[in-house]
mmCIF file of C-alpha atoms and ligand atoms in Angstrom:
data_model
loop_
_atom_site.group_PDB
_atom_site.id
_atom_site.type_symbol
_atom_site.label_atom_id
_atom_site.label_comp_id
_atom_site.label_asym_id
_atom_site.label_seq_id
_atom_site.Cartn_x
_atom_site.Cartn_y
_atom_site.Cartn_z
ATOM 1 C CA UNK C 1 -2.126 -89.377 -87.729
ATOM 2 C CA UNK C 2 0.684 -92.413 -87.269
ATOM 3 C CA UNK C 3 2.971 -91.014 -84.498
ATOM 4 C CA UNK C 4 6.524 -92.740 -83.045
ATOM 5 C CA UNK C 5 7.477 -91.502 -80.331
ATOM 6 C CA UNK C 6 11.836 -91.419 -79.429
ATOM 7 C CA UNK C 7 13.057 -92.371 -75.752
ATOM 8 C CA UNK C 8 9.867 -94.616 -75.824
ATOM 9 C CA UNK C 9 10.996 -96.813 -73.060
ATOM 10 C CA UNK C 10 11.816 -93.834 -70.687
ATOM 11 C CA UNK C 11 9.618 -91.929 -67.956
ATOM 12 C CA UNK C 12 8.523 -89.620 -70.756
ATOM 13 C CA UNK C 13 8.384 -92.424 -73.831
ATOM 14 C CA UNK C 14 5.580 -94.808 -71.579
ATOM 15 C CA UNK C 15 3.522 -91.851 -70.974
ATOM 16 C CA UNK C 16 3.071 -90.460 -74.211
ATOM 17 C CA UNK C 17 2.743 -94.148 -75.497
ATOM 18 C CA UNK C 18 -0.152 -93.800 -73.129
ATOM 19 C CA UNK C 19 -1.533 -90.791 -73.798
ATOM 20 C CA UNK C 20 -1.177 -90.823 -78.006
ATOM 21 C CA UNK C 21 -3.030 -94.376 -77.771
ATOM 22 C CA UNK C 22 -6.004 -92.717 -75.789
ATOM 23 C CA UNK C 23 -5.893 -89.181 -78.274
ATOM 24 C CA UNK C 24 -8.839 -89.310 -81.068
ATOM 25 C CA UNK C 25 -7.099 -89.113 -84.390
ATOM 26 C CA UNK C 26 -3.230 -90.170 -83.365
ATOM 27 C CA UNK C 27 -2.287 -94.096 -83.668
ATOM 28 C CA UNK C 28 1.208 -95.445 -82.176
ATOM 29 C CA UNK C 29 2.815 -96.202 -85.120
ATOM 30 C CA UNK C 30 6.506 -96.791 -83.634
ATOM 31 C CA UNK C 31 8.637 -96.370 -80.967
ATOM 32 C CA UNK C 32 12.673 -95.235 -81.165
ATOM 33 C CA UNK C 33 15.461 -96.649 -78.561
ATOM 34 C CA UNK C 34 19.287 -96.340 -79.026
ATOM 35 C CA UNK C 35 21.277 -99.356 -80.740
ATOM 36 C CA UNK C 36 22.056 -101.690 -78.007
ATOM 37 C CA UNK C 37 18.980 -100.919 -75.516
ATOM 38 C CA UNK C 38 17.453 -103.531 -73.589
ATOM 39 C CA UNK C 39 13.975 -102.584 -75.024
ATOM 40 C CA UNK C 40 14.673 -102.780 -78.634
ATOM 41 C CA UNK C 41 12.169 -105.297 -79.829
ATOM 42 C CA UNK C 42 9.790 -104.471 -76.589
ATOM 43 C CA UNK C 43 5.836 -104.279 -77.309
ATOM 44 C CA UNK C 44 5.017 -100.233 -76.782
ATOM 45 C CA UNK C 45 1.890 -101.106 -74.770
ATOM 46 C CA UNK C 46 3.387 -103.790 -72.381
ATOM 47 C CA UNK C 47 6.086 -101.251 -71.499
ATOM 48 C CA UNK C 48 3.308 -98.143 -71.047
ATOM 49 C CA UNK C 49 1.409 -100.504 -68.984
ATOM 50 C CA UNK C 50 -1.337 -100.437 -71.730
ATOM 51 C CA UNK C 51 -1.279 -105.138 -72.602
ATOM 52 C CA UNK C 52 -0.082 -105.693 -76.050
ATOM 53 C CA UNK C 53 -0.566 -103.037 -78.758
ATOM 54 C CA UNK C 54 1.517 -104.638 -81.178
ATOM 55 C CA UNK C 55 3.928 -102.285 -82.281
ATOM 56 C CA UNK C 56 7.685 -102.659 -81.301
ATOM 57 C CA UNK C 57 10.423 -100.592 -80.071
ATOM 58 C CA UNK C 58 13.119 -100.298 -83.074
ATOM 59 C CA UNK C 59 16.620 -99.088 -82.993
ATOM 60 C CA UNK C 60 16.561 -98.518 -86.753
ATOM 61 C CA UNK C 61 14.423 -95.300 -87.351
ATOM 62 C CA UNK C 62 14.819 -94.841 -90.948
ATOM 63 C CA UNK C 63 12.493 -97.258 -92.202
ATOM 64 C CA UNK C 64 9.617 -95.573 -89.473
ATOM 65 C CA UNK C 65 10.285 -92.443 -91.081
ATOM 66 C CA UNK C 66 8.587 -93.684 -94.499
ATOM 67 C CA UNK C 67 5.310 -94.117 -92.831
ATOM 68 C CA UNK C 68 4.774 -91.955 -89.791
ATOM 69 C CA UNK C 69 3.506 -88.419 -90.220
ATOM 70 C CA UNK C 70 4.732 -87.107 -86.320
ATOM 71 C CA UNK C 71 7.434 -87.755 -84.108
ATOM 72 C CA UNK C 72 7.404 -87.337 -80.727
ATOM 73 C CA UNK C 73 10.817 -86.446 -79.087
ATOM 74 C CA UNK C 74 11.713 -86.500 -75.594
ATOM 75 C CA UNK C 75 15.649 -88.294 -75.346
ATOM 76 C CA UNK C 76 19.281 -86.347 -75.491
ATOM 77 C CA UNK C 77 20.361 -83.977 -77.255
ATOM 78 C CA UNK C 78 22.637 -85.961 -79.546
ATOM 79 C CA UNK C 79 19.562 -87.961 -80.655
ATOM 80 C CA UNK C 80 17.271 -85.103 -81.233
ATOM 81 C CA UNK C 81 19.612 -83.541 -83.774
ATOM 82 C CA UNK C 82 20.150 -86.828 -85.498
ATOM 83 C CA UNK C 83 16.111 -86.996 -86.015
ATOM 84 C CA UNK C 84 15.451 -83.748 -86.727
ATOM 85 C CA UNK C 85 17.375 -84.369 -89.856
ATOM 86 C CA UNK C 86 15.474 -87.463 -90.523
ATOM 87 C CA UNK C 87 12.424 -84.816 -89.964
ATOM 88 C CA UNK C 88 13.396 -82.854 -92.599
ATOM 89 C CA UNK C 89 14.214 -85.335 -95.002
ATOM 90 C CA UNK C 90 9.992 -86.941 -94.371
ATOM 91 C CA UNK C 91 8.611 -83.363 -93.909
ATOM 92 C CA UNK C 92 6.815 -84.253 -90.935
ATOM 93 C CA UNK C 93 5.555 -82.992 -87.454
ATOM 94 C CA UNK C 94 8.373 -82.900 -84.689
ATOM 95 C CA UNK C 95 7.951 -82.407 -81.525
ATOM 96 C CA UNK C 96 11.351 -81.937 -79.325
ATOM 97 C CA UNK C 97 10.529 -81.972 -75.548
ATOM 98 C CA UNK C 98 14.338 -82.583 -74.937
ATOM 99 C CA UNK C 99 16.279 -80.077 -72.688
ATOM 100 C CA UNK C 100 20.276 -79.214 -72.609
ATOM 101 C CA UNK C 101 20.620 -78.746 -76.440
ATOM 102 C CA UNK C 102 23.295 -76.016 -76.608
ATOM 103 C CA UNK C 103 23.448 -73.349 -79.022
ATOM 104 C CA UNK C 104 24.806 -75.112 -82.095
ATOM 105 C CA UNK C 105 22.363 -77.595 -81.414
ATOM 106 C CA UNK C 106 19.553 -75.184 -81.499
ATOM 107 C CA UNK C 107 20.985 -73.894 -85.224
ATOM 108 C CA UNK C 108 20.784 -77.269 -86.256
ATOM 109 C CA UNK C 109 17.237 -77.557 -85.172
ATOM 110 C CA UNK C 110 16.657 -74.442 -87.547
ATOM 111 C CA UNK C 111 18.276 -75.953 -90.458
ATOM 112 C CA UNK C 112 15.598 -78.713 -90.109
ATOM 113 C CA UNK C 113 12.463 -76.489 -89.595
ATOM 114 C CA UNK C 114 13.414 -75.337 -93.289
ATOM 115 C CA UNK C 115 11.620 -78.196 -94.168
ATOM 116 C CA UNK C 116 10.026 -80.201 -91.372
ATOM 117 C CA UNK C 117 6.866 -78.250 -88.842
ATOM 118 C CA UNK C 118 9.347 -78.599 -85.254
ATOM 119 C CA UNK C 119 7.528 -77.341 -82.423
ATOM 120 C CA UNK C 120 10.160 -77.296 -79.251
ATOM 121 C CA UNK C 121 9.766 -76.192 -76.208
ATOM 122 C CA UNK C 122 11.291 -76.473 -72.811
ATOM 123 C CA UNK C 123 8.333 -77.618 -70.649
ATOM 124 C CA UNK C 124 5.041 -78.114 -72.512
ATOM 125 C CA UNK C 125 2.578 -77.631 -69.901
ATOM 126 C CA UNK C 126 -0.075 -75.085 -70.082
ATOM 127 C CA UNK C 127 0.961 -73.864 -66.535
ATOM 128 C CA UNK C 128 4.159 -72.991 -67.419
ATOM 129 C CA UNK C 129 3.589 -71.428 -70.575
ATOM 130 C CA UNK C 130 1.300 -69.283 -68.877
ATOM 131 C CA UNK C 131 3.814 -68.880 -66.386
ATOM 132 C CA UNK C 132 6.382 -67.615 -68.655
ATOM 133 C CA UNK C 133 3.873 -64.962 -70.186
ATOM 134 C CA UNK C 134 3.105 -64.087 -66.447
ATOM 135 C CA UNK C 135 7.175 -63.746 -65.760
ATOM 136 C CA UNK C 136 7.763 -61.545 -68.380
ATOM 137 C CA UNK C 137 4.925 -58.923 -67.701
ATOM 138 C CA UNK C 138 5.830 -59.355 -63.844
ATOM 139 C CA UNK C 139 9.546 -58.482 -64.944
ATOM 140 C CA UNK C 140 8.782 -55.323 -66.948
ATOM 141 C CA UNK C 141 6.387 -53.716 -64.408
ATOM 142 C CA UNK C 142 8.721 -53.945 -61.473
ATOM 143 C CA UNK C 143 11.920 -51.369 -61.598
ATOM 144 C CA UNK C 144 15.801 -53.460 -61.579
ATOM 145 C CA UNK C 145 15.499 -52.605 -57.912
ATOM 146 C CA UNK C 146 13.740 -56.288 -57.298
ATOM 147 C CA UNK C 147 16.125 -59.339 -57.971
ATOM 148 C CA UNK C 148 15.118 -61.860 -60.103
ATOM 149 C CA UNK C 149 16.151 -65.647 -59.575
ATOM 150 C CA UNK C 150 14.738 -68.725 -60.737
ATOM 151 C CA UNK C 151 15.081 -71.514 -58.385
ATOM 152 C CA UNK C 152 14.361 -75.821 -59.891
ATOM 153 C CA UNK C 153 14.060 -78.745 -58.331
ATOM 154 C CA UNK C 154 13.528 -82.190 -60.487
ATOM 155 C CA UNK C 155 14.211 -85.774 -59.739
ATOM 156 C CA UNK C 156 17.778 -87.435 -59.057
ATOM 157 C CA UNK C 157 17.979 -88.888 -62.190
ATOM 158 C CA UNK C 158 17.918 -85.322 -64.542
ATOM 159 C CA UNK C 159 20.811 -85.120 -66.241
ATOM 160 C CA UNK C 160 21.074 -81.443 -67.047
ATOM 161 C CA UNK C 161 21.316 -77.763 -65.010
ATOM 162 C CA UNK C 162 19.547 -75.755 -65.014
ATOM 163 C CA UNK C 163 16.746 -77.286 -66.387
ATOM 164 C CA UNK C 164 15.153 -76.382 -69.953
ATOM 165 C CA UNK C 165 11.887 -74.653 -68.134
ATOM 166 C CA UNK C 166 14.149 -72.591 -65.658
ATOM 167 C CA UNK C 167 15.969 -71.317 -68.933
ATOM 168 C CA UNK C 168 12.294 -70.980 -70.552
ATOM 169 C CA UNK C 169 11.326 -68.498 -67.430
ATOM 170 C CA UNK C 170 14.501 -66.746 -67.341
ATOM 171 C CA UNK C 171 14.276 -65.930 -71.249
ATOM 172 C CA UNK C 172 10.826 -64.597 -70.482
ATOM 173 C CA UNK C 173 12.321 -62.292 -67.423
ATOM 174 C CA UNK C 174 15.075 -61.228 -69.979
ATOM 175 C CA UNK C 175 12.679 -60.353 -72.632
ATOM 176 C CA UNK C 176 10.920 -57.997 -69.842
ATOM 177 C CA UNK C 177 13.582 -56.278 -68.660
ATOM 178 C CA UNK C 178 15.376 -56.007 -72.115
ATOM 179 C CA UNK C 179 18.617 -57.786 -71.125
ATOM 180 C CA UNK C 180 20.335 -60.548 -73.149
ATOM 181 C CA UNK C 181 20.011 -63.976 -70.566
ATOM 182 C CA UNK C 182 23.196 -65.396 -72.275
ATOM 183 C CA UNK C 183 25.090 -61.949 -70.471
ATOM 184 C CA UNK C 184 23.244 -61.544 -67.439
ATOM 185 C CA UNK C 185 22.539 -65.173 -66.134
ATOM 186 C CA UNK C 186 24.722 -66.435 -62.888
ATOM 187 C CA UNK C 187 24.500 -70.037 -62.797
ATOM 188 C CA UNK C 188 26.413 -70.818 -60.128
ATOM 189 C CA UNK C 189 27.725 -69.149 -56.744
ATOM 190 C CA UNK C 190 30.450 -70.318 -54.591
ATOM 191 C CA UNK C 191 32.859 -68.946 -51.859
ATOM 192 C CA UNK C 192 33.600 -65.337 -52.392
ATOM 193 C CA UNK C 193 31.207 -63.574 -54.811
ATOM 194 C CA UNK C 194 30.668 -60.172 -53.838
ATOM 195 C CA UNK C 195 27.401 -58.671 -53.707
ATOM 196 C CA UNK C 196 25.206 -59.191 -56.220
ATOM 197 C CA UNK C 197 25.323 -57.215 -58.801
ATOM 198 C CA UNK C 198 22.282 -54.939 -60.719
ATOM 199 C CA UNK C 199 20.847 -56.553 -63.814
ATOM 200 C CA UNK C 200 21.882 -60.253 -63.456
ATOM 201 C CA UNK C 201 18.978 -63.000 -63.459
ATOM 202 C CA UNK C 202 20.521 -65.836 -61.316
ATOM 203 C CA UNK C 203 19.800 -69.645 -61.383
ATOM 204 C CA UNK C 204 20.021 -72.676 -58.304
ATOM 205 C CA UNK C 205 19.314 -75.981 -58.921
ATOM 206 C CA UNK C 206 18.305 -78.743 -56.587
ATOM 207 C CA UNK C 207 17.996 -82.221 -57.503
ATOM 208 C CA UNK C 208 16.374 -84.958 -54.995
ATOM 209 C CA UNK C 209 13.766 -87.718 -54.845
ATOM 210 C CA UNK C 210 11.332 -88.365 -57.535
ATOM 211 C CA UNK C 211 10.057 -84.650 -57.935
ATOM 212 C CA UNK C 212 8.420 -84.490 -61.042
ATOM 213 C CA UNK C 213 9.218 -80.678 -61.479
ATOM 214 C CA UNK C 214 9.048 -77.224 -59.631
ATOM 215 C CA UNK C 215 10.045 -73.981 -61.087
ATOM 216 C CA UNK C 216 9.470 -70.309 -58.625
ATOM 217 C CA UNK C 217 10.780 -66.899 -60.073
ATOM 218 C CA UNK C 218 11.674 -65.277 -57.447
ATOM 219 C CA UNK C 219 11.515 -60.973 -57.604
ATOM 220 C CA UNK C 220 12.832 -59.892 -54.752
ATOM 221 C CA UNK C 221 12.919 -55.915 -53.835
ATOM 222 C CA UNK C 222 13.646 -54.004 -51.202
ATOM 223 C CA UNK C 223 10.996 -55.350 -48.514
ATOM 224 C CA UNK C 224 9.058 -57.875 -50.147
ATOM 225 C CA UNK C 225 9.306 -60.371 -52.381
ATOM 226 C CA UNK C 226 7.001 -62.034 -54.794
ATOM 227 C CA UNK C 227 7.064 -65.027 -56.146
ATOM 228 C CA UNK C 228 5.729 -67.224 -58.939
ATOM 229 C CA UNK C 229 5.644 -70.921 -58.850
ATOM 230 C CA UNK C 230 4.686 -73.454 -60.766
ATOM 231 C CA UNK C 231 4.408 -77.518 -59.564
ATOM 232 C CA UNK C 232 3.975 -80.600 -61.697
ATOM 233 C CA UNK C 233 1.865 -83.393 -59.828
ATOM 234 C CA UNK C 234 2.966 -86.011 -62.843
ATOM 235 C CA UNK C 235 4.041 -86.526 -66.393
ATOM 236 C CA UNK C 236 0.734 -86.657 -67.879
ATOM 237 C CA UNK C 237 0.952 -82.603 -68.530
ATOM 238 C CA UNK C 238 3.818 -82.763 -70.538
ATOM 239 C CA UNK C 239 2.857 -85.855 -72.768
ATOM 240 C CA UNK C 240 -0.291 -83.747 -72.875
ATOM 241 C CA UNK C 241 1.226 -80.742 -74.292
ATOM 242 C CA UNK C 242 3.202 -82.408 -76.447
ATOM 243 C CA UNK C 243 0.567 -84.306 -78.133
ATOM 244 C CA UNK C 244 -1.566 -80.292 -78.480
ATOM 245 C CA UNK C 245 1.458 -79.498 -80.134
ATOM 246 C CA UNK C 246 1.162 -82.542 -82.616
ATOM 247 C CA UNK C 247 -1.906 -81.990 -83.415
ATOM 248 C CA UNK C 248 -1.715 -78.666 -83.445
ATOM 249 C CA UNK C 249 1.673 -78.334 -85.938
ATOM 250 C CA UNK C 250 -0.020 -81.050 -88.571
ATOM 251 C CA UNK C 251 -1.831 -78.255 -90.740
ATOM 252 C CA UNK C 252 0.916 -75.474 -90.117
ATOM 253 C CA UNK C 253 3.954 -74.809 -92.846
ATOM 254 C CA UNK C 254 7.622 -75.851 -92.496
ATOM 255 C CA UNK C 255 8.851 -73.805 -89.320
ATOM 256 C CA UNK C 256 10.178 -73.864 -85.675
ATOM 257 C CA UNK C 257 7.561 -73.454 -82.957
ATOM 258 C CA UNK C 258 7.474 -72.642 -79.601
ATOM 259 C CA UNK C 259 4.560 -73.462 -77.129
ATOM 260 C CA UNK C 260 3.420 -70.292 -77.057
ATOM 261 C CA UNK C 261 2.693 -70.414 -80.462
ATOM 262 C CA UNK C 262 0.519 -73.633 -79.982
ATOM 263 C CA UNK C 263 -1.473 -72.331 -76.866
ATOM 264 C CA UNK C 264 -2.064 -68.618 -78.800
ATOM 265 C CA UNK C 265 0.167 -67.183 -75.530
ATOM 266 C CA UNK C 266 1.881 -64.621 -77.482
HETATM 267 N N1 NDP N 1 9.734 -80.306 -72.540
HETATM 268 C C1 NDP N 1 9.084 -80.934 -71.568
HETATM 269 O O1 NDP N 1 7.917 -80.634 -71.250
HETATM 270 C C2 NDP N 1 9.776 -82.032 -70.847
HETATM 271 C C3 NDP N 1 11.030 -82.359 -71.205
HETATM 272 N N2 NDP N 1 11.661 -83.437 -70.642
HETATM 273 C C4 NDP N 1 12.960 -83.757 -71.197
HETATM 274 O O2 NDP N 1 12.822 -84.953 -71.957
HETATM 275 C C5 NDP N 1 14.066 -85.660 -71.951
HETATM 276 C C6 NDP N 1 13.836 -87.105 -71.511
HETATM 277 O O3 NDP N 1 13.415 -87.128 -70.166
HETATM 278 P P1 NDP N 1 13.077 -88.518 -69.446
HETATM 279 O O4 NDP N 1 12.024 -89.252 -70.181
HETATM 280 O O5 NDP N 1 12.879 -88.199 -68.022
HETATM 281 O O6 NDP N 1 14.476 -89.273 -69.617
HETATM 282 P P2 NDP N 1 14.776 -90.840 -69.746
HETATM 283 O O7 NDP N 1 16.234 -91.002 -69.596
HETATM 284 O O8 NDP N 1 13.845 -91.596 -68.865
HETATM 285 O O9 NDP N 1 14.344 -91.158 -71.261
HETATM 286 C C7 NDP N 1 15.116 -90.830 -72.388
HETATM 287 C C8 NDP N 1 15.058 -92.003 -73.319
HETATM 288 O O10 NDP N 1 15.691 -91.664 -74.553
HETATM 289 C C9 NDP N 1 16.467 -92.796 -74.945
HETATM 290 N N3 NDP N 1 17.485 -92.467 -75.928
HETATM 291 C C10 NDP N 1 18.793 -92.127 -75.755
HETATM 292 N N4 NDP N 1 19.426 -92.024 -76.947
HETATM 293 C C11 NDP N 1 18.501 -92.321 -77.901
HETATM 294 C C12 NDP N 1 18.555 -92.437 -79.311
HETATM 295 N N5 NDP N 1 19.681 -92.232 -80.009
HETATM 296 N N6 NDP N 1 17.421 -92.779 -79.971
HETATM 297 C C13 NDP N 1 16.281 -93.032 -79.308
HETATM 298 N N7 NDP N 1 16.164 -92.966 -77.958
HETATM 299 C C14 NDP N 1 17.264 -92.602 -77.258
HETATM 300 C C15 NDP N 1 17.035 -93.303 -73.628
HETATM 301 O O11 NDP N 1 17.546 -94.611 -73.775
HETATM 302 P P3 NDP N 1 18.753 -95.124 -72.783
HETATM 303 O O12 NDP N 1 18.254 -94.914 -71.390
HETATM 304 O O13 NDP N 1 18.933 -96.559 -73.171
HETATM 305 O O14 NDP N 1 19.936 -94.250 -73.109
HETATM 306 C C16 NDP N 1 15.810 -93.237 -72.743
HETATM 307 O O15 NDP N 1 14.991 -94.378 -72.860
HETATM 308 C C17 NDP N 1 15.002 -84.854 -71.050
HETATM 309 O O16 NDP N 1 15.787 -83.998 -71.841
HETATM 310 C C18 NDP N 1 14.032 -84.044 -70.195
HETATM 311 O O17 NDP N 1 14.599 -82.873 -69.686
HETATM 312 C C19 NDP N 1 11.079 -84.199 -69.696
HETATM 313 C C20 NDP N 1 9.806 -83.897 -69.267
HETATM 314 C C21 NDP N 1 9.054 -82.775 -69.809
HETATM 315 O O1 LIG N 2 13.816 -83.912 -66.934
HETATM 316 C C1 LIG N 2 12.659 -83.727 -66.513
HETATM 317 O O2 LIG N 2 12.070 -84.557 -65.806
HETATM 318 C C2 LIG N 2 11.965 -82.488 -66.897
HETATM 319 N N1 LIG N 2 12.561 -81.726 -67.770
HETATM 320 C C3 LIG N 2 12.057 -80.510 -68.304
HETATM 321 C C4 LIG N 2 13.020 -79.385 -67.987
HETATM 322 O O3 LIG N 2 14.247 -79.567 -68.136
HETATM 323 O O4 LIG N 2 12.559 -78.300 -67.619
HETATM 324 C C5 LIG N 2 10.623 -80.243 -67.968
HETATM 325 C C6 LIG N 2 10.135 -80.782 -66.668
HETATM 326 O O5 LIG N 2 10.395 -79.874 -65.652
HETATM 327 C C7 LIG N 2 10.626 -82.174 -66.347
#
């Protein structure tokens, strides 16, 4: 399966240039940067650390879109909504690893799956997948009396709050205690706030360092506290999952997936 990969020159783009070069079955077949980057007309494997491979970065996806049969997605929003409509047009597998697309964005995404297989997800790690599932049982079993927040730390260079796998968890608390995240979420707290109020699933984000990624839901009740935590040691899990996903999406119909649906979670 031929396979470009978008953002290739970022921390996610090397790895999965890595880790799609070493998968049985996928080929690097092209790699996406934005008009104007510095690594347009880079060789993939020099920049993953891999020696030559022979394929180049390209600024112009359109003509890669005649002759791959995945894309793998992990840049800004803007540029994710600009491919997925280049997804549709091929038909092919899309996976979007990209956080911070806002609601509109994620209707757009839709629109494409009419016709393209999209597989998106948050965070697509096993652990956290399994996390989420976890979250959501933990969140129906205990009564509103224990507090839910979900607390993220990533690297300093992360450009959006809260992060796409704090949302993820949150959803799944939401699903388990029937509430609708986009009323009950506090995403920020400052100077006089009251007490907190019954029913609301709050979020705090720390940013710092080169942390890779750390996500705990926190349910805390009246004297004691439990909570669930996932850590990532590096990229490779994501680039991993993504490339499951791939795979995984190449024999399915035109549709939007979530990583549940690729790891049978749900
Ligand atoms: N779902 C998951 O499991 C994970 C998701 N992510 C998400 O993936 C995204 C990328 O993260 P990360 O690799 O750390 O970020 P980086 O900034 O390192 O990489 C993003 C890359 O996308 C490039 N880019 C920007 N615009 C375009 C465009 N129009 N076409 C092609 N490429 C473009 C950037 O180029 P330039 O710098 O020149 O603008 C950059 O090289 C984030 O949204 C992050 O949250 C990250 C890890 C795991
Ligand atoms: O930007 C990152 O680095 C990451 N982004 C994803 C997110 O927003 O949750 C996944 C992972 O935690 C790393």
């Amino acid at each position: 399966m031929k396979i470009a990969i978008a953002g290739a020159a970022g921390r996610m783009g090397r790895v999965l240039t890595r880790i799609v070069h070493e998968t049985e079955g996928l080929e690097v077949a092209g790699g996406i940067e934005p008009k104007g980057s510095s690594a347009v007309g880079a060789d993939m494997g020099e920049l993953a650390g891999l020696g030559p491979l022979g394929v180049k970065i390209t600024d112009e996806p359109l003509a890669l879109f005649t002759r791959i049969e995945g894309l793998i997605d992990f840049t800004v929003p803007k540029a994710t909504l600009a491919l997925a409509e280049l997804s549709a047009q091929a038909r092919i597998v899309h996976v979007i690893g990209t956080t911070g697309i806002d609601k509109e964005g994620d209707e757009k995404i839709k629109a494409a799956a009419r016709h393209a297989r999209i597989v998106k997800s948050g965070n697509m790690s096993l652990g956290v997948n399994l996390l989420a599932a976890l979250v959501r049982k933990v969140a129906a079993t205990l009564g509103p009396d224990f507090d839910i927040e979900v607390l993220e730390m990533h690297h300093k260079h992360k450009i959006d709050a809260p992060s796409g796998t704090a949302l993820l968890l949150g959803q799944a608390a939401a699903e388990g205690r029937k509430l609708d995240l986009t009323k009950s979420s506090v995403r920020a707290r400052d100077g006089h706030t009251g007490a907190r109020p019954e029913g609301h699933i709050g979020f705090a984000t720390l940013r710092g360092g080169s942390v890779v990624g750390e996500h705990t839901v926190m349910f805390a009740g009246p004297d004691e506290r439990i909570e669930l935590t996932h850590r990532a040691a590096s990229r490779d899990l994501f680039a991993r999952g993504a490339v499951r996903a791939t795979l995984w999406a190449q024999d399915k119909k035109p549709g939007l997936y979530s990583m549940a649906d690729v790891l049978g979670l749900e």
